[in-house]
CSV table of C-alpha atoms in Angstrom, one decimal:
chain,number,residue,atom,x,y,z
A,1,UNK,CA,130.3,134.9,99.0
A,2,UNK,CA,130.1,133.2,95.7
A,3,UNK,CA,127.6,134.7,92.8
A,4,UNK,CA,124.4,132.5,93.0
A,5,UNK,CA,124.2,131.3,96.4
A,6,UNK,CA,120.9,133.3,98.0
A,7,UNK,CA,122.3,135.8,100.9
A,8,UNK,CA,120.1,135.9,104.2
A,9,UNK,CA,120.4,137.8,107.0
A,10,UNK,CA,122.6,136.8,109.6
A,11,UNK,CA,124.2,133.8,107.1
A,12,UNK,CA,127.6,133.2,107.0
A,13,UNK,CA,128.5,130.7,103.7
A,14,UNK,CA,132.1,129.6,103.0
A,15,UNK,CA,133.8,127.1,100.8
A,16,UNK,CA,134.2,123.5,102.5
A,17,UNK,CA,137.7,123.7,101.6
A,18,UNK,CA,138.3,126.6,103.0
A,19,UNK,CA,136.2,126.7,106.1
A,20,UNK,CA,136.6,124.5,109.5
A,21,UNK,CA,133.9,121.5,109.6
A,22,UNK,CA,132.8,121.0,113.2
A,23,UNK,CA,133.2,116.9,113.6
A,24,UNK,CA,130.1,115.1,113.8
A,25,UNK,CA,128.2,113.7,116.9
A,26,UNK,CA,130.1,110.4,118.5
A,27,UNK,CA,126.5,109.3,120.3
A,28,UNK,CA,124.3,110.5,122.9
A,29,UNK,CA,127.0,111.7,125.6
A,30,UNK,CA,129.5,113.3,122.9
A,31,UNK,CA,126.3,115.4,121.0
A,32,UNK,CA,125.3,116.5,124.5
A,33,UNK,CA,128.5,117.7,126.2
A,34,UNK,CA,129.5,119.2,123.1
A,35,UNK,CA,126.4,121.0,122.6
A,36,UNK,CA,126.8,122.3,126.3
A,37,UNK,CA,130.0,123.2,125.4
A,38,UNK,CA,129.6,125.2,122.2
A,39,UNK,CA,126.4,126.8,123.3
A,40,UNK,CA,125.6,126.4,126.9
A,41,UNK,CA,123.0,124.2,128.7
A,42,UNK,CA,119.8,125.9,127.6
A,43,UNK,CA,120.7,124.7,123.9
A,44,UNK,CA,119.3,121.9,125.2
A,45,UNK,CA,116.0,123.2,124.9
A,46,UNK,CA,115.9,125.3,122.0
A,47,UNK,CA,113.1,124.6,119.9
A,48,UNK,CA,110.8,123.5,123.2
A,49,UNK,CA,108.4,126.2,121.9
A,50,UNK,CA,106.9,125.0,118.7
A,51,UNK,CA,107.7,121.2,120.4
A,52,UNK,CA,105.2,121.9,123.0
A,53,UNK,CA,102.6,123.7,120.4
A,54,UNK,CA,102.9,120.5,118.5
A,55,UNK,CA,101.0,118.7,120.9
A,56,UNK,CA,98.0,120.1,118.7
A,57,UNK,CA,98.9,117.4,115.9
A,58,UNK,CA,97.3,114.7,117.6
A,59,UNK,CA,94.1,116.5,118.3
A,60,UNK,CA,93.7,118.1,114.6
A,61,UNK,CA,94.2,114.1,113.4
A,62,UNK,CA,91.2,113.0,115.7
A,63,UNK,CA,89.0,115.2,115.1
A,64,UNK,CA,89.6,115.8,111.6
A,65,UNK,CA,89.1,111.2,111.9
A,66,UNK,CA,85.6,111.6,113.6
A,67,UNK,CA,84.5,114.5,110.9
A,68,UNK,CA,85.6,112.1,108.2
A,69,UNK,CA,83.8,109.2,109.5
A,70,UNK,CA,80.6,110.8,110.3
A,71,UNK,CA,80.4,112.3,107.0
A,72,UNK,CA,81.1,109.0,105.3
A,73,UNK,CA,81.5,105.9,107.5
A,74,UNK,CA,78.4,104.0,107.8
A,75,UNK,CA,76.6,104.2,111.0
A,76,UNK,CA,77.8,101.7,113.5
A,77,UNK,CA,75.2,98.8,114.0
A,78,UNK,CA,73.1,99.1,117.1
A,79,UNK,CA,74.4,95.1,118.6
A,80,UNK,CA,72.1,95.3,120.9
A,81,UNK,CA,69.3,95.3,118.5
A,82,UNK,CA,71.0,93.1,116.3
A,83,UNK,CA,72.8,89.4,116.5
A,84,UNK,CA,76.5,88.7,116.1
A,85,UNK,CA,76.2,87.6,112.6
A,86,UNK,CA,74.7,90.8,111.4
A,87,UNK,CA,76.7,93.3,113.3
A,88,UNK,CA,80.2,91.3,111.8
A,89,UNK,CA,78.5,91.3,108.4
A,90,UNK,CA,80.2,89.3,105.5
A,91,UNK,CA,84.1,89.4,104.4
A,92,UNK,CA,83.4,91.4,101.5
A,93,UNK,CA,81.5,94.4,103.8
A,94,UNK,CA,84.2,94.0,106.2
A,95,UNK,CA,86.9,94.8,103.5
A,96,UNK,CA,85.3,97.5,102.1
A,97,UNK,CA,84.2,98.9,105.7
A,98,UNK,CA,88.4,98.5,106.1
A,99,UNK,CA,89.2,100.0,103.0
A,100,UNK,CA,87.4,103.1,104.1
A,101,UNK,CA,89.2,103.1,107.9
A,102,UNK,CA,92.6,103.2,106.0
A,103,UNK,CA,91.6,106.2,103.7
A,104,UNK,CA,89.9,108.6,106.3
A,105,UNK,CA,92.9,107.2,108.6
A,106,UNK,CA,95.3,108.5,105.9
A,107,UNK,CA,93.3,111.8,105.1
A,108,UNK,CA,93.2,113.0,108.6
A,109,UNK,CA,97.0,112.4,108.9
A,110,UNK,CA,98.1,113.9,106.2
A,111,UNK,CA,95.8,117.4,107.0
A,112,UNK,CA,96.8,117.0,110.7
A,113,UNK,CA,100.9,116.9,109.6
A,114,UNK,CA,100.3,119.7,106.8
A,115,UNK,CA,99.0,121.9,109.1
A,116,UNK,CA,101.4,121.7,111.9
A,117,UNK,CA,104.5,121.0,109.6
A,118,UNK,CA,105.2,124.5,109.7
A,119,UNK,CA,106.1,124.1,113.4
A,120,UNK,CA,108.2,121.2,112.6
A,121,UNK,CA,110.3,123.2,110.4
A,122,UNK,CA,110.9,126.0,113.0
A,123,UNK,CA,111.5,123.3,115.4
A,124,UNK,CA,114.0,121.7,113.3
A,125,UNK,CA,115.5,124.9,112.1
A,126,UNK,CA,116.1,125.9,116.1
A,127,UNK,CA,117.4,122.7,116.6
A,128,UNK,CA,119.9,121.7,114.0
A,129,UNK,CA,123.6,122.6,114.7
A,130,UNK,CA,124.6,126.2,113.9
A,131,UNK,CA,127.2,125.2,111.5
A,132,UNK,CA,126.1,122.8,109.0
A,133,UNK,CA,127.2,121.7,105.4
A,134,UNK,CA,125.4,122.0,102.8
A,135,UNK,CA,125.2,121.8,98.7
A,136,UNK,CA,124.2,125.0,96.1
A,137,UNK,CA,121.2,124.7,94.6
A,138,UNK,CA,122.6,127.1,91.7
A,139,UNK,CA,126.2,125.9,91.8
A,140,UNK,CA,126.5,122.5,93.2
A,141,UNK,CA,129.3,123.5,95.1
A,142,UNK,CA,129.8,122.0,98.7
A,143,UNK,CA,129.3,125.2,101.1
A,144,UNK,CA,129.2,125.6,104.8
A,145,UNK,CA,126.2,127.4,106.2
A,146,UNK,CA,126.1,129.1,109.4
A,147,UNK,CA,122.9,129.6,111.2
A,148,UNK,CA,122.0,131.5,114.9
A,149,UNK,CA,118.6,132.0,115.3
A,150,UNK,CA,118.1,134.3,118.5
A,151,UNK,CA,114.4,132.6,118.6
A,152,UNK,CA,111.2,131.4,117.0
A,153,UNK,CA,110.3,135.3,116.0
A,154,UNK,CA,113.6,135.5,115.0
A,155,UNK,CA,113.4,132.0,113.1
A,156,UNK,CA,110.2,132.7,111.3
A,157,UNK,CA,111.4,136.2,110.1
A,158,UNK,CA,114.4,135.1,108.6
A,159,UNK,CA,112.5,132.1,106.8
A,160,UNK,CA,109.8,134.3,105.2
A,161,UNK,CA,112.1,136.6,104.6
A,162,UNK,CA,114.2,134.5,102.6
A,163,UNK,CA,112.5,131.4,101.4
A,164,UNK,CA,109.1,132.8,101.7
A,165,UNK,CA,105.6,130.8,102.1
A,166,UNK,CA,107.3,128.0,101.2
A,167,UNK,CA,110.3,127.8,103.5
A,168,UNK,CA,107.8,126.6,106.1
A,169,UNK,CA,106.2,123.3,103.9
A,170,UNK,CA,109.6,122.2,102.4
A,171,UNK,CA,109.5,118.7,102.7
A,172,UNK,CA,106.1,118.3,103.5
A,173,UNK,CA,104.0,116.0,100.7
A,174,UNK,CA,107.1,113.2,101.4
A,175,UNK,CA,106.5,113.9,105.1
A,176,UNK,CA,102.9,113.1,104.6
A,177,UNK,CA,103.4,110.6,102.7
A,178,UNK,CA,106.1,108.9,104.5
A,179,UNK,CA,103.3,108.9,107.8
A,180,UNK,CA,100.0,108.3,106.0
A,181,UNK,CA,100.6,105.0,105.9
A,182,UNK,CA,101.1,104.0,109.5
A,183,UNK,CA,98.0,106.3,110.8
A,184,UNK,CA,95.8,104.2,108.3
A,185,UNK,CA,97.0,100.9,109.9
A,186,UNK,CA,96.3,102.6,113.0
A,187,UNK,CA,92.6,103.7,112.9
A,188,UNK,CA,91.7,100.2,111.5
A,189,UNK,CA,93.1,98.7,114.4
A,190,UNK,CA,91.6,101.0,116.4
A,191,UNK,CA,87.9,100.5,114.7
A,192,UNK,CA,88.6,97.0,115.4
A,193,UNK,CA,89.4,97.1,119.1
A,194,UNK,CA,86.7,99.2,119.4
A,195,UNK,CA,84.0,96.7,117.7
A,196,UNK,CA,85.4,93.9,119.7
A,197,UNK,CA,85.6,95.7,122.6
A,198,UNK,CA,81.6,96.8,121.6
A,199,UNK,CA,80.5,93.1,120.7
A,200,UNK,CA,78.0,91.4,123.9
């Protein structure tokens, strides 16, 4: 192993040059057979585990939405109480009302994908081809890394144990970042279906 490149468990490292490169996938039907091939069908599902426990994303992004806006949306407009041209209030009030909708939208994204990126990471970890290439961080040398994880204890163990805390939230302010965005566009458009929807 060369000085400088950090030793983990279980990790195999090589020189490109002088180790074998697996070729990459040709498509869909090529990735799976080979995958069946190299590691049998239940490769397949690796990673299922935290896959399935991500399911909680989309309930941590509601509700943290709903705290947000009860806390500092204004209160919807009782239309039955009111006519149409109060409850639609002027551009300026509709903009600003918008405005808000994209940053709670944002906010509850980016606390509902920090707090499940950890499971993305052991997801992606499980899931990503045992051998893979990679570049030194100390070096800059072009290395092949092989990784086997026997499971998500397995997987988790050997992160904290090498990378530590923050092995499991590499990547994760560009993730957020990268899918703000969208979930503010989103629960505008939702806010707006749901006052149309609303509107006698």
């Amino acid at each position: 192993l060369k000085s400088g490149i950090p030793q983990c468990a279980n990790n195999t490292k090589n020189h490109a040059s002088n180790a074998k490169v697996k070729p990459a996938y040709r498509g869909l039907i090529h990735a799976a057979c080979t995958i069946i091939k190299e590691e049998g069908f239940f490769a397949l599902y690796k990673g299922s585990i935290p896959a399935l426990m991500l399911v909680s994303h989309g309930g941590i992004q509601f509700v943290s939405y709903e705290f947000l806006k009860s806390r500092f949306a204004p209160n919807r407009k009782n239309i039955n109480n009111t006519n149409k041209t109060k409850a639609k209030g002027t551009i300026s009030e509709r903009l600003k009302d918008s405005l808000g909708y994209l940053v709670m939208g944002a906010t509850s994204k980016f606390i509902a994908s920090t707090t499940t990126y950890p499971l993305q990471v052991i997801k992606a970890r499980l899931q990503q081809r045992s051998q893979v290439v990679e570049m030194s961080e100390t070096t800059g040398e072009i290395i092949v890394t092989i990784r086997e994880y026997r499971g998500v204890s397995d997987c988790v163990a050997r992160i904290w144990k090498c990378e530590g805390v923050t092995g499991f939230f590499k990547g994760c302010v560009t993730n957020a970042l990268r899918v703000a965005p969208s979930a503010a566009i989103t629960f505008v458009v939702y806010e707006w279906v749901l006052d149309v929807l609303t509107t006698p």
